[in-house]
Amino acid sequence: MKQFIYADNAATTKLDKVAFEAMLPWLTEEYGNASQPYSFARNPKKALSKARETIAACINAQPEEIFFTSGGTESDNWAIKGCALLNLDKKATITSAIEHHAVLLACSSIERMGYPVAHVNPDRTGIVSAETLERIITDDTNLVSIMLANNEIGSIEPIEELAAVAHSHGALFHTDAVQAVGHIPIDVHKLGVDMLSASAHKFNGPKGIGFLYIKKGAKIGALIDGGAQEKGIRAGTENVAAIVGMATALEQNCKDLDENQMHIETLESKVLDGLSGLDFIRNGSQRHLPGNVSLSFRHASGEAILHRLDLNGICISTGAACDSVNTQVSHVIRAIGVPDEYALGTIRISLGKDNTEEEIEHIIDALKNCVNRT
Ligand code: PLP
């Protein structure tokens, strides 16, 4: 019988059963619009408050600093375009060369409207240093947006130091923490960020829901106009079921964080041990997301590996999920300077809490078979 092994948890994760069950009443009996004044809206309204409190507690924020969005893409777009909306002097935005396209293309969009944008380069391991940022930042910088952890190679950026540099020049600091929330400890105060993006489907919550943390006092314009939801800066009837699912999944992941991390790191070592002897480069920094294993095989095709593993019932990725139709080397692999003879042979295995040791053995066997054949 053909097995099914899911090892693409950076693309999306399985919805937790507890989150699914917590969502059900809000999809069936409790369907009231949380913005209405009558008593049938009281429970949905309470559920939203509770979800906001739960999420805030998981990242050491205040509930009123959590704003619900439709996911990571919207949160990133909102942070960047929302800051531009209030940036009447058209001061500069700085981002990194290895951001997700939600950030990179939002920056291109404001650039076309006349806002200057500069890109800071990472080192060979995908780390953007405070010194590199210091070299290009000026007192005319309005916003710095650098991701907390990279989706393709897992590198965890020195956000505390980067945010301190931004603030010393009077700029706001946003971080795309979509890959990190629910997987590593997050404390917005320790990080010193003004805004932080997250997406529920990356931490075993439902798809199409996320949040943007906006620090009290940080000013950001509305991206979506309409009703008065989310303090009037993010309009649209709240998806109560999805919001409750997101909060439940995040709470569960944060409760199990150490245990999950240990399990995933054991599996990660097993993958690397099992592949030793093959000619590949492991991409990313020493400090990286648990289970994010980016490998570049010499003179191989990442795409061919992906399809051969797929025939064996194994899901992995060649890089970012959004890039899977694109056979070019990804912008991240280019930016960190993976040598040409390895770059096209890049794959990303991203392990999650549900993966097992037995699955890792299958992945290793299948990978050894196809790398020998590419
Ligand atoms: N930012 C990062 C780092 C991501 O990995 C992703 C999704 O892959 C996004 C943003 C977009 O998030 P969403 O799928 O919730 O729109």
mmCIF file of C-alpha atoms and ligand atoms in Angstrom:
data_model
loop_
_atom_site.group_PDB
_atom_site.id
_atom_site.type_symbol
_atom_site.label_atom_id
_atom_site.label_comp_id
_atom_site.label_asym_id
_atom_site.label_seq_id
_atom_site.Cartn_x
_atom_site.Cartn_y
_atom_site.Cartn_z
ATOM 1 C CA MET A 1 0.000 0.000 0.000
ATOM 2 C CA LYS A 2 1.291 3.456 -0.903
ATOM 3 C CA GLN A 3 2.173 5.428 2.232
ATOM 4 C CA PHE A 4 1.431 9.110 2.722
ATOM 5 C CA ILE A 5 4.084 11.134 4.505
ATOM 6 C CA TYR A 6 3.582 14.838 4.978
ATOM 7 C CA ALA A 7 6.907 16.653 5.386
ATOM 8 C CA ASP A 8 5.942 20.121 4.147
ATOM 9 C CA ASN A 9 4.846 21.703 7.420
ATOM 10 C CA ALA A 10 6.357 25.081 6.485
ATOM 11 C CA ALA A 11 3.804 25.254 3.646
ATOM 12 C CA THR A 12 0.886 24.437 5.912
ATOM 13 C CA THR A 13 0.032 22.240 8.886
ATOM 14 C CA LYS A 14 -2.749 19.841 9.764
ATOM 15 C CA LEU A 15 -5.633 21.407 11.693
ATOM 16 C CA ASP A 16 -5.481 20.278 15.326
ATOM 17 C CA LYS A 17 -8.477 18.236 16.452
ATOM 18 C CA VAL A 18 -8.978 20.464 19.516
ATOM 19 C CA ALA A 19 -9.025 23.539 17.277
ATOM 20 C CA PHE A 20 -11.501 21.915 14.894
ATOM 21 C CA GLU A 21 -13.809 20.982 17.757
ATOM 22 C CA ALA A 22 -13.576 24.457 19.291
ATOM 23 C CA MET A 23 -14.667 25.932 15.932
ATOM 24 C CA LEU A 24 -17.802 23.847 15.467
ATOM 25 C CA PRO A 25 -20.352 25.717 17.642
ATOM 26 C CA TRP A 26 -19.493 28.993 15.867
ATOM 27 C CA LEU A 27 -20.261 27.411 12.492
ATOM 28 C CA THR A 28 -23.552 25.860 13.573
ATOM 29 C CA GLU A 29 -25.682 27.201 16.437
ATOM 30 C CA GLU A 30 -23.743 30.324 17.409
ATOM 31 C CA TYR A 31 -23.721 32.047 14.031
ATOM 32 C CA GLY A 32 -24.602 35.558 15.231
ATOM 33 C CA ASN A 33 -22.755 38.588 13.906
ATOM 34 C CA ALA A 34 -20.462 39.679 16.751
ATOM 35 C CA SER A 35 -21.016 43.365 15.920
ATOM 36 C CA GLN A 36 -24.783 43.309 16.529
ATOM 37 C CA PRO A 37 -26.197 44.795 19.749
ATOM 38 C CA TYR A 38 -28.710 42.022 20.602
ATOM 39 C CA SER A 39 -28.141 39.157 23.029
ATOM 40 C CA PHE A 40 -27.639 36.525 20.264
ATOM 41 C CA ALA A 41 -24.379 38.345 19.447
ATOM 42 C CA ARG A 42 -23.153 38.205 23.042
ATOM 43 C CA ASN A 43 -21.499 34.769 22.858
ATOM 44 C CA PRO A 44 -19.641 35.387 19.553
ATOM 45 C CA LYS A 45 -18.472 38.742 20.955
ATOM 46 C CA LYS A 46 -17.225 37.031 24.131
ATOM 47 C CA ALA A 47 -15.488 34.360 22.027
ATOM 48 C CA LEU A 48 -13.604 37.060 20.118
ATOM 49 C CA SER A 49 -12.452 38.704 23.370
ATOM 50 C CA LYS A 50 -11.327 35.393 24.792
ATOM 51 C CA ALA A 51 -9.434 34.508 21.599
ATOM 52 C CA ARG A 52 -7.713 37.910 21.650
ATOM 53 C CA GLU A 53 -6.672 37.331 25.277
ATOM 54 C CA THR A 54 -5.393 33.820 24.548
ATOM 55 C CA ILE A 55 -3.344 34.941 21.552
ATOM 56 C CA ALA A 56 -1.958 37.960 23.394
ATOM 57 C CA ALA A 57 -0.871 35.766 26.329
ATOM 58 C CA CYS A 58 1.016 33.443 23.941
ATOM 59 C CA ILE A 59 3.238 36.288 22.668
ATOM 60 C CA ASN A 60 3.299 38.470 25.820
ATOM 61 C CA ALA A 61 1.163 41.220 24.261
ATOM 62 C CA GLN A 62 -1.962 43.015 25.494
ATOM 63 C CA PRO A 63 -5.290 41.789 24.025
ATOM 64 C CA GLU A 64 -5.965 45.223 22.495
ATOM 65 C CA GLU A 65 -2.717 44.929 20.530
ATOM 66 C CA ILE A 66 -3.988 41.892 18.547
ATOM 67 C CA PHE A 67 -5.809 42.626 15.257
ATOM 68 C CA PHE A 68 -7.410 39.764 13.334
ATOM 69 C CA THR A 69 -6.641 39.502 9.605
ATOM 70 C CA SER A 70 -7.141 36.934 6.834
ATOM 71 C CA GLY A 71 -3.605 35.530 7.290
ATOM 72 C CA GLY A 72 0.093 36.197 6.914
ATOM 73 C CA THR A 73 -0.137 37.823 3.486
ATOM 74 C CA GLU A 74 -2.652 40.390 4.664
ATOM 75 C CA SER A 75 -0.784 41.088 7.910
ATOM 76 C CA ASP A 76 2.438 41.745 5.986
ATOM 77 C CA ASN A 77 0.694 43.930 3.399
ATOM 78 C CA TRP A 78 -1.092 45.841 6.129
ATOM 79 C CA ALA A 79 2.086 46.535 8.109
ATOM 80 C CA ILE A 80 3.958 47.831 5.062
ATOM 81 C CA LYS A 81 1.206 49.666 3.190
ATOM 82 C CA GLY A 82 -0.482 50.848 6.411
ATOM 83 C CA CYS A 83 2.767 52.544 7.501
ATOM 84 C CA ALA A 84 3.186 54.072 4.029
ATOM 85 C CA LEU A 85 -0.336 55.541 4.261
ATOM 86 C CA LEU A 86 0.714 57.675 7.237
ATOM 87 C CA ASN A 87 4.211 58.398 5.873
ATOM 88 C CA LEU A 88 3.396 61.692 4.193
ATOM 89 C CA ASP A 89 7.077 62.692 3.851
ATOM 90 C CA LYS A 90 7.728 59.495 1.834
ATOM 91 C CA LYS A 91 10.556 58.369 4.083
ATOM 92 C CA ALA A 92 12.303 55.086 3.214
ATOM 93 C CA THR A 93 11.360 51.485 3.995
ATOM 94 C CA ILE A 94 14.090 48.894 4.507
ATOM 95 C CA THR A 95 13.522 45.180 4.132
ATOM 96 C CA SER A 96 15.724 42.143 3.509
ATOM 97 C CA ALA A 97 16.429 40.325 0.256
ATOM 98 C CA ILE A 98 15.102 37.028 1.684
ATOM 99 C CA GLU A 99 11.614 38.046 2.783
ATOM 100 C CA HIS A 100 8.481 36.197 1.740
ATOM 101 C CA HIS A 101 6.857 37.655 -1.378
ATOM 102 C CA ALA A 102 4.047 39.053 0.807
ATOM 103 C CA VAL A 103 6.622 41.528 2.135
ATOM 104 C CA LEU A 104 8.784 41.902 -0.973
ATOM 105 C CA LEU A 105 5.871 42.615 -3.314
ATOM 106 C CA ALA A 106 4.108 44.905 -0.822
ATOM 107 C CA CYS A 107 7.377 46.864 -0.758
ATOM 108 C CA SER A 108 7.507 46.910 -4.599
ATOM 109 C CA SER A 109 3.964 48.204 -4.551
ATOM 110 C CA ILE A 110 4.746 51.193 -2.296
ATOM 111 C CA GLU A 111 7.949 51.781 -4.275
ATOM 112 C CA ARG A 112 5.845 52.260 -7.426
ATOM 113 C CA MET A 113 3.898 54.896 -5.478
ATOM 114 C CA GLY A 114 7.095 56.840 -4.846
ATOM 115 C CA TYR A 115 8.229 55.515 -1.457
ATOM 116 C CA PRO A 116 11.954 54.626 -1.481
ATOM 117 C CA VAL A 117 12.706 50.989 -0.586
ATOM 118 C CA ALA A 118 16.145 49.511 0.191
ATOM 119 C CA HIS A 119 17.059 45.835 0.608
ATOM 120 C CA VAL A 120 19.596 44.583 3.091
ATOM 121 C CA ASN A 121 21.473 41.384 2.208
ATOM 122 C CA PRO A 122 21.916 38.370 4.467
ATOM 123 C CA ASP A 123 25.168 36.487 5.009
ATOM 124 C CA ARG A 124 25.814 32.995 3.641
ATOM 125 C CA THR A 125 23.674 31.457 6.412
ATOM 126 C CA GLY A 126 20.710 33.762 5.803
ATOM 127 C CA ILE A 127 21.371 36.069 8.752
ATOM 128 C CA VAL A 128 20.796 39.813 8.417
ATOM 129 C CA SER A 129 23.146 41.424 10.925
ATOM 130 C CA ALA A 130 22.586 44.618 12.895
ATOM 131 C CA GLU A 131 25.866 45.946 11.416
ATOM 132 C CA THR A 132 24.594 45.471 7.842
ATOM 133 C CA LEU A 133 21.349 47.250 8.703
ATOM 134 C CA GLU A 134 23.281 50.035 10.425
ATOM 135 C CA ARG A 135 25.204 50.638 7.177
ATOM 136 C CA ILE A 136 22.104 51.512 5.133
ATOM 137 C CA ILE A 137 19.650 52.932 7.672
ATOM 138 C CA THR A 138 19.358 56.712 8.034
ATOM 139 C CA ASP A 139 17.220 59.072 10.102
ATOM 140 C CA ASP A 140 15.017 59.238 7.001
ATOM 141 C CA THR A 141 13.935 55.620 7.407
ATOM 142 C CA ASN A 142 10.276 55.187 8.313
ATOM 143 C CA LEU A 143 9.994 51.404 8.624
ATOM 144 C CA VAL A 144 12.268 48.356 8.802
ATOM 145 C CA SER A 145 10.643 44.987 8.023
ATOM 146 C CA ILE A 146 12.740 41.875 8.600
ATOM 147 C CA MET A 147 11.334 38.387 9.098
ATOM 148 C CA LEU A 148 11.746 36.515 12.362
ATOM 149 C CA ALA A 149 12.453 33.162 10.691
ATOM 150 C CA ASN A 150 12.932 32.378 7.030
ATOM 151 C CA ASN A 151 10.405 30.038 5.423
ATOM 152 C CA GLU A 152 12.827 28.436 2.960
ATOM 153 C CA ILE A 153 15.938 27.869 5.071
ATOM 154 C CA GLY A 154 14.704 28.331 8.655
ATOM 155 C CA SER A 155 17.307 30.903 9.763
ATOM 156 C CA ILE A 156 16.209 32.858 12.849
ATOM 157 C CA GLU A 157 17.131 36.538 12.594
ATOM 158 C CA PRO A 158 18.571 38.601 15.489
ATOM 159 C CA ILE A 159 15.336 40.599 15.798
ATOM 160 C CA GLU A 160 16.160 42.211 19.168
ATOM 161 C CA GLU A 161 19.317 43.769 17.719
ATOM 162 C CA LEU A 162 17.710 44.747 14.411
ATOM 163 C CA ALA A 163 14.729 46.397 16.127
ATOM 164 C CA ALA A 164 17.116 48.338 18.391
ATOM 165 C CA VAL A 165 18.948 49.689 15.311
ATOM 166 C CA ALA A 166 15.636 50.727 13.703
ATOM 167 C CA HIS A 167 14.470 52.497 16.872
ATOM 168 C CA SER A 168 17.786 54.307 17.328
ATOM 169 C CA HIS A 169 17.041 55.982 13.966
ATOM 170 C CA GLY A 170 13.411 56.734 14.822
ATOM 171 C CA ALA A 171 11.999 54.027 12.520
ATOM 172 C CA LEU A 172 9.245 51.507 13.273
ATOM 173 C CA PHE A 173 10.075 47.792 13.180
ATOM 174 C CA HIS A 174 7.856 45.057 11.703
ATOM 175 C CA THR A 175 8.649 41.359 11.679
ATOM 176 C CA ASP A 176 7.016 38.626 9.616
ATOM 177 C CA ALA A 177 6.833 35.878 12.251
ATOM 178 C CA VAL A 178 4.550 33.608 10.201
ATOM 179 C CA GLN A 179 6.948 30.646 10.392
ATOM 180 C CA ALA A 180 7.926 31.208 14.007
ATOM 181 C CA VAL A 181 4.715 31.744 15.986
ATOM 182 C CA GLY A 182 3.638 28.515 17.687
ATOM 183 C CA HIS A 183 7.021 26.884 17.029
ATOM 184 C CA ILE A 184 9.532 28.879 19.064
ATOM 185 C CA PRO A 185 8.946 31.092 22.121
ATOM 186 C CA ILE A 186 7.823 34.597 21.121
ATOM 187 C CA ASP A 187 7.841 37.592 23.452
ATOM 188 C CA VAL A 188 7.051 40.836 21.643
ATOM 189 C CA HIS A 189 8.563 42.907 24.448
ATOM 190 C CA LYS A 190 11.848 41.023 24.449
ATOM 191 C CA LEU A 191 11.959 41.251 20.655
ATOM 192 C CA GLY A 192 11.184 44.973 20.822
ATOM 193 C CA VAL A 193 8.992 44.927 17.701
ATOM 194 C CA ASP A 194 6.223 47.401 16.854
ATOM 195 C CA MET A 195 4.356 44.992 14.565
ATOM 196 C CA LEU A 196 4.391 41.222 14.122
ATOM 197 C CA SER A 197 2.572 39.102 11.507
ATOM 198 C CA ALA A 198 1.249 35.602 12.137
ATOM 199 C CA SER A 199 -0.878 33.044 10.283
ATOM 200 C CA ALA A 200 -2.974 30.296 11.889
ATOM 201 C CA HIS A 201 -2.500 27.580 9.265
ATOM 202 C CA LYS A 202 1.244 27.510 10.030
ATOM 203 C CA PHE A 203 0.580 26.470 13.647
ATOM 204 C CA ASN A 204 -2.154 23.843 13.217
ATOM 205 C CA GLY A 205 -4.979 26.345 13.026
ATOM 206 C CA PRO A 206 -7.390 26.902 10.122
ATOM 207 C CA LYS A 207 -6.458 28.566 6.833
ATOM 208 C CA GLY A 208 -7.500 32.124 5.928
ATOM 209 C CA ILE A 209 -7.058 33.623 9.390
ATOM 210 C CA GLY A 210 -4.131 35.362 11.076
ATOM 211 C CA PHE A 211 -3.295 38.404 13.123
ATOM 212 C CA LEU A 212 -1.139 41.466 13.217
ATOM 213 C CA TYR A 213 0.268 42.536 16.574
ATOM 214 C CA ILE A 214 0.433 46.330 16.687
ATOM 215 C CA LYS A 215 2.163 47.744 19.748
ATOM 216 C CA LYS A 216 0.114 50.263 21.692
ATOM 217 C CA GLY A 217 1.057 53.725 20.430
ATOM 218 C CA ALA A 218 2.349 52.555 17.022
ATOM 219 C CA LYS A 219 0.354 54.292 14.298
ATOM 220 C CA ILE A 220 -0.732 52.463 11.154
ATOM 221 C CA GLY A 221 -3.338 53.352 8.523
ATOM 222 C CA ALA A 222 -6.244 51.083 7.538
ATOM 223 C CA LEU A 223 -5.713 48.830 4.536
ATOM 224 C CA ILE A 224 -9.280 47.513 4.390
ATOM 225 C CA ASP A 225 -12.021 50.106 4.778
ATOM 226 C CA GLY A 226 -15.612 49.386 5.744
ATOM 227 C CA GLY A 227 -17.241 48.547 9.074
ATOM 228 C CA ALA A 228 -15.934 49.509 12.496
ATOM 229 C CA GLN A 229 -14.456 46.101 13.381
ATOM 230 C CA GLU A 230 -10.963 45.870 14.879
ATOM 231 C CA LYS A 231 -11.097 49.411 16.290
ATOM 232 C CA GLY A 232 -12.027 50.745 12.867
ATOM 233 C CA ILE A 233 -8.696 49.891 11.239
ATOM 234 C CA ARG A 234 -9.516 46.462 9.752
ATOM 235 C CA ALA A 235 -13.055 46.247 8.489
ATOM 236 C CA GLY A 236 -15.072 43.084 7.775
ATOM 237 C CA THR A 237 -17.376 40.790 9.762
ATOM 238 C CA GLU A 238 -15.205 38.663 12.017
ATOM 239 C CA ASN A 239 -14.798 34.959 11.189
ATOM 240 C CA VAL A 240 -15.514 33.862 14.751
ATOM 241 C CA ALA A 241 -15.023 30.117 14.118
ATOM 242 C CA ALA A 242 -11.641 30.635 12.465
ATOM 243 C CA ILE A 243 -10.520 33.087 15.153
ATOM 244 C CA VAL A 244 -11.474 30.634 17.927
ATOM 245 C CA GLY A 245 -9.703 27.835 16.000
ATOM 246 C CA MET A 246 -6.587 29.986 15.672
ATOM 247 C CA ALA A 247 -6.492 30.835 19.386
ATOM 248 C CA THR A 248 -7.080 27.203 20.403
ATOM 249 C CA ALA A 249 -4.348 25.910 18.077
ATOM 250 C CA LEU A 250 -1.858 28.526 19.242
ATOM 251 C CA GLU A 251 -2.555 27.858 22.909
ATOM 252 C CA GLN A 252 -2.108 24.122 22.326
ATOM 253 C CA ASN A 253 1.154 24.566 20.410
ATOM 254 C CA CYS A 254 2.535 26.958 23.012
ATOM 255 C CA LYS A 255 1.657 24.516 25.803
ATOM 256 C CA ASP A 256 3.452 21.675 23.990
ATOM 257 C CA LEU A 257 6.247 23.824 22.572
ATOM 258 C CA ASP A 258 9.245 22.263 24.390
ATOM 259 C CA GLU A 259 8.027 18.722 23.870
ATOM 260 C CA ASN A 260 7.312 19.312 20.164
ATOM 261 C CA GLN A 261 10.618 21.057 19.647
ATOM 262 C CA MET A 262 12.566 18.172 21.205
ATOM 263 C CA HIS A 263 10.693 15.592 19.128
ATOM 264 C CA ILE A 264 11.158 17.527 15.874
ATOM 265 C CA GLU A 265 14.850 18.164 16.532
ATOM 266 C CA THR A 266 15.414 14.447 17.113
ATOM 267 C CA LEU A 267 13.781 13.717 13.746
ATOM 268 C CA GLU A 268 15.833 16.438 12.088
ATOM 269 C CA SER A 269 19.114 14.898 13.327
ATOM 270 C CA LYS A 270 17.929 11.525 12.083
ATOM 271 C CA VAL A 271 17.368 12.937 8.574
ATOM 272 C CA LEU A 272 20.837 14.484 8.492
ATOM 273 C CA ASP A 273 22.547 11.357 9.870
ATOM 274 C CA GLY A 274 20.681 9.200 7.375
ATOM 275 C CA LEU A 275 21.815 11.293 4.415
ATOM 276 C CA SER A 276 25.461 11.587 5.437
ATOM 277 C CA GLY A 277 27.695 10.478 2.604
ATOM 278 C CA LEU A 278 25.595 12.226 -0.048
ATOM 279 C CA ASP A 279 26.971 15.393 -1.626
ATOM 280 C CA PHE A 280 24.806 18.230 -0.321
ATOM 281 C CA ILE A 281 24.949 21.569 1.473
ATOM 282 C CA ARG A 282 22.676 22.205 4.470
ATOM 283 C CA ASN A 283 21.359 25.749 4.138
ATOM 284 C CA GLY A 284 20.498 28.091 6.989
ATOM 285 C CA SER A 285 22.015 29.291 10.220
ATOM 286 C CA GLN A 286 22.972 27.472 13.403
ATOM 287 C CA ARG A 287 19.923 28.999 15.126
ATOM 288 C CA HIS A 288 17.033 27.841 12.979
ATOM 289 C CA LEU A 289 13.416 26.738 13.087
ATOM 290 C CA PRO A 290 13.005 23.201 14.414
ATOM 291 C CA GLY A 291 12.434 20.779 11.546
ATOM 292 C CA ASN A 292 13.169 23.172 8.669
ATOM 293 C CA VAL A 293 15.776 21.245 6.666
ATOM 294 C CA SER A 294 16.911 22.951 3.456
ATOM 295 C CA LEU A 295 19.343 20.834 1.467
ATOM 296 C CA SER A 296 21.062 21.591 -1.841
ATOM 297 C CA PHE A 297 22.255 18.466 -3.654
ATOM 298 C CA ARG A 298 25.123 18.785 -6.141
ATOM 299 C CA HIS A 299 24.218 18.430 -9.818
ATOM 300 C CA ALA A 300 20.652 17.447 -8.928
ATOM 301 C CA SER A 301 17.231 18.849 -9.720
ATOM 302 C CA GLY A 302 15.128 19.813 -6.696
ATOM 303 C CA GLU A 303 12.078 19.612 -8.882
ATOM 304 C CA ALA A 304 12.858 16.070 -10.050
ATOM 305 C CA ILE A 305 13.445 15.034 -6.419
ATOM 306 C CA LEU A 306 10.099 16.547 -5.400
ATOM 307 C CA HIS A 307 8.218 14.638 -8.121
ATOM 308 C CA ARG A 308 9.986 11.353 -7.415
ATOM 309 C CA LEU A 309 9.237 11.637 -3.702
ATOM 310 C CA ASP A 310 5.649 12.480 -4.610
ATOM 311 C CA LEU A 311 5.431 9.181 -6.503
ATOM 312 C CA ASN A 312 6.477 7.560 -3.221
ATOM 313 C CA GLY A 313 3.684 9.374 -1.349
ATOM 314 C CA ILE A 314 6.029 11.883 0.300
ATOM 315 C CA CYS A 315 5.303 15.639 0.304
ATOM 316 C CA ILE A 316 8.267 17.988 0.459
ATOM 317 C CA SER A 317 8.994 21.292 -1.238
ATOM 318 C CA THR A 318 11.671 22.761 -3.474
ATOM 319 C CA GLY A 319 11.573 26.046 -1.584
ATOM 320 C CA ALA A 320 8.663 28.326 -0.793
ATOM 321 C CA ALA A 321 5.306 26.688 -1.546
ATOM 322 C CA CYS A 322 4.309 29.746 -3.561
ATOM 323 C CA ASP A 323 7.341 29.076 -5.773
ATOM 324 C CA SER A 324 6.625 25.430 -6.506
ATOM 325 C CA VAL A 325 5.564 26.118 -10.099
ATOM 326 C CA ASN A 326 8.688 28.121 -10.676
ATOM 327 C CA THR A 327 11.707 26.089 -11.744
ATOM 328 C CA GLN A 328 14.125 28.987 -11.188
ATOM 329 C CA VAL A 329 16.412 29.058 -8.197
ATOM 330 C CA SER A 330 14.541 30.900 -5.446
ATOM 331 C CA HIS A 331 15.449 34.446 -4.436
ATOM 332 C CA VAL A 332 16.491 33.148 -0.997
ATOM 333 C CA ILE A 333 18.880 30.506 -2.344
ATOM 334 C CA ARG A 334 20.333 33.150 -4.706
ATOM 335 C CA ALA A 335 20.664 35.753 -1.928
ATOM 336 C CA ILE A 336 22.643 33.431 0.358
ATOM 337 C CA GLY A 337 24.951 32.533 -2.537
ATOM 338 C CA VAL A 338 24.498 28.764 -2.828
ATOM 339 C CA PRO A 339 26.978 27.726 -5.565
ATOM 340 C CA ASP A 340 25.400 27.067 -8.992
ATOM 341 C CA GLU A 341 26.158 23.350 -9.056
ATOM 342 C CA TYR A 342 24.105 22.933 -5.855
ATOM 343 C CA ALA A 343 21.450 25.646 -6.181
ATOM 344 C CA LEU A 344 19.074 23.857 -8.578
ATOM 345 C CA GLY A 345 19.209 20.727 -6.411
ATOM 346 C CA THR A 346 17.571 22.472 -3.439
ATOM 347 C CA ILE A 347 14.732 20.879 -1.487
ATOM 348 C CA ARG A 348 13.040 21.775 1.796
ATOM 349 C CA ILE A 349 11.880 19.066 4.176
ATOM 350 C CA SER A 350 9.839 20.652 6.945
ATOM 351 C CA LEU A 351 8.985 18.336 9.803
ATOM 352 C CA GLY A 352 6.119 18.779 12.222
ATOM 353 C CA LYS A 353 4.936 17.422 15.542
ATOM 354 C CA ASP A 354 2.998 14.570 13.881
ATOM 355 C CA ASN A 355 5.966 13.113 11.983
ATOM 356 C CA THR A 356 7.387 9.821 13.234
ATOM 357 C CA GLU A 357 10.811 8.106 13.218
ATOM 358 C CA GLU A 358 9.448 5.490 10.838
ATOM 359 C CA GLU A 359 8.440 8.212 8.382
ATOM 360 C CA ILE A 360 11.946 9.651 8.534
ATOM 361 C CA GLU A 361 13.375 6.262 7.543
ATOM 362 C CA HIS A 362 11.086 6.195 4.499
ATOM 363 C CA ILE A 363 12.092 9.736 3.567
ATOM 364 C CA ILE A 364 15.795 8.871 3.819
ATOM 365 C CA ASP A 365 15.435 5.712 1.694
ATOM 366 C CA ALA A 366 13.366 7.494 -0.954
ATOM 367 C CA LEU A 367 15.719 10.447 -1.033
ATOM 368 C CA LYS A 368 18.824 8.283 -1.353
ATOM 369 C CA ASN A 369 17.182 6.489 -4.272
ATOM 370 C CA CYS A 370 16.219 9.598 -6.166
ATOM 371 C CA VAL A 371 19.324 11.651 -5.490
ATOM 372 C CA ASN A 372 21.385 8.788 -6.923
ATOM 373 C CA ARG A 373 19.174 8.898 -10.005
ATOM 374 C CA THR A 374 19.115 12.668 -10.670
HETATM 375 N N1 PLP B 1 5.251 35.006 5.396
HETATM 376 C C1 PLP B 1 5.919 33.844 5.466
HETATM 377 C C2 PLP B 1 7.289 33.825 6.033
HETATM 378 C C3 PLP B 1 5.333 32.675 4.992
HETATM 379 O O1 PLP B 1 5.987 31.521 5.063
HETATM 380 C C4 PLP B 1 4.020 32.736 4.450
HETATM 381 C C5 PLP B 1 3.379 31.535 3.873
HETATM 382 O O2 PLP B 1 4.027 30.680 3.308
HETATM 383 C C6 PLP B 1 3.354 33.977 4.421
HETATM 384 C C7 PLP B 1 4.006 35.085 4.904
HETATM 385 C C8 PLP B 1 1.959 34.095 3.895
HETATM 386 O O3 PLP B 1 1.049 33.607 4.851
HETATM 387 P P1 PLP B 1 -0.459 33.156 4.438
HETATM 388 O O4 PLP B 1 -0.322 31.847 3.736
HETATM 389 O O5 PLP B 1 -1.173 33.044 5.741
HETATM 390 O O6 PLP B 1 -1.007 34.235 3.593
#
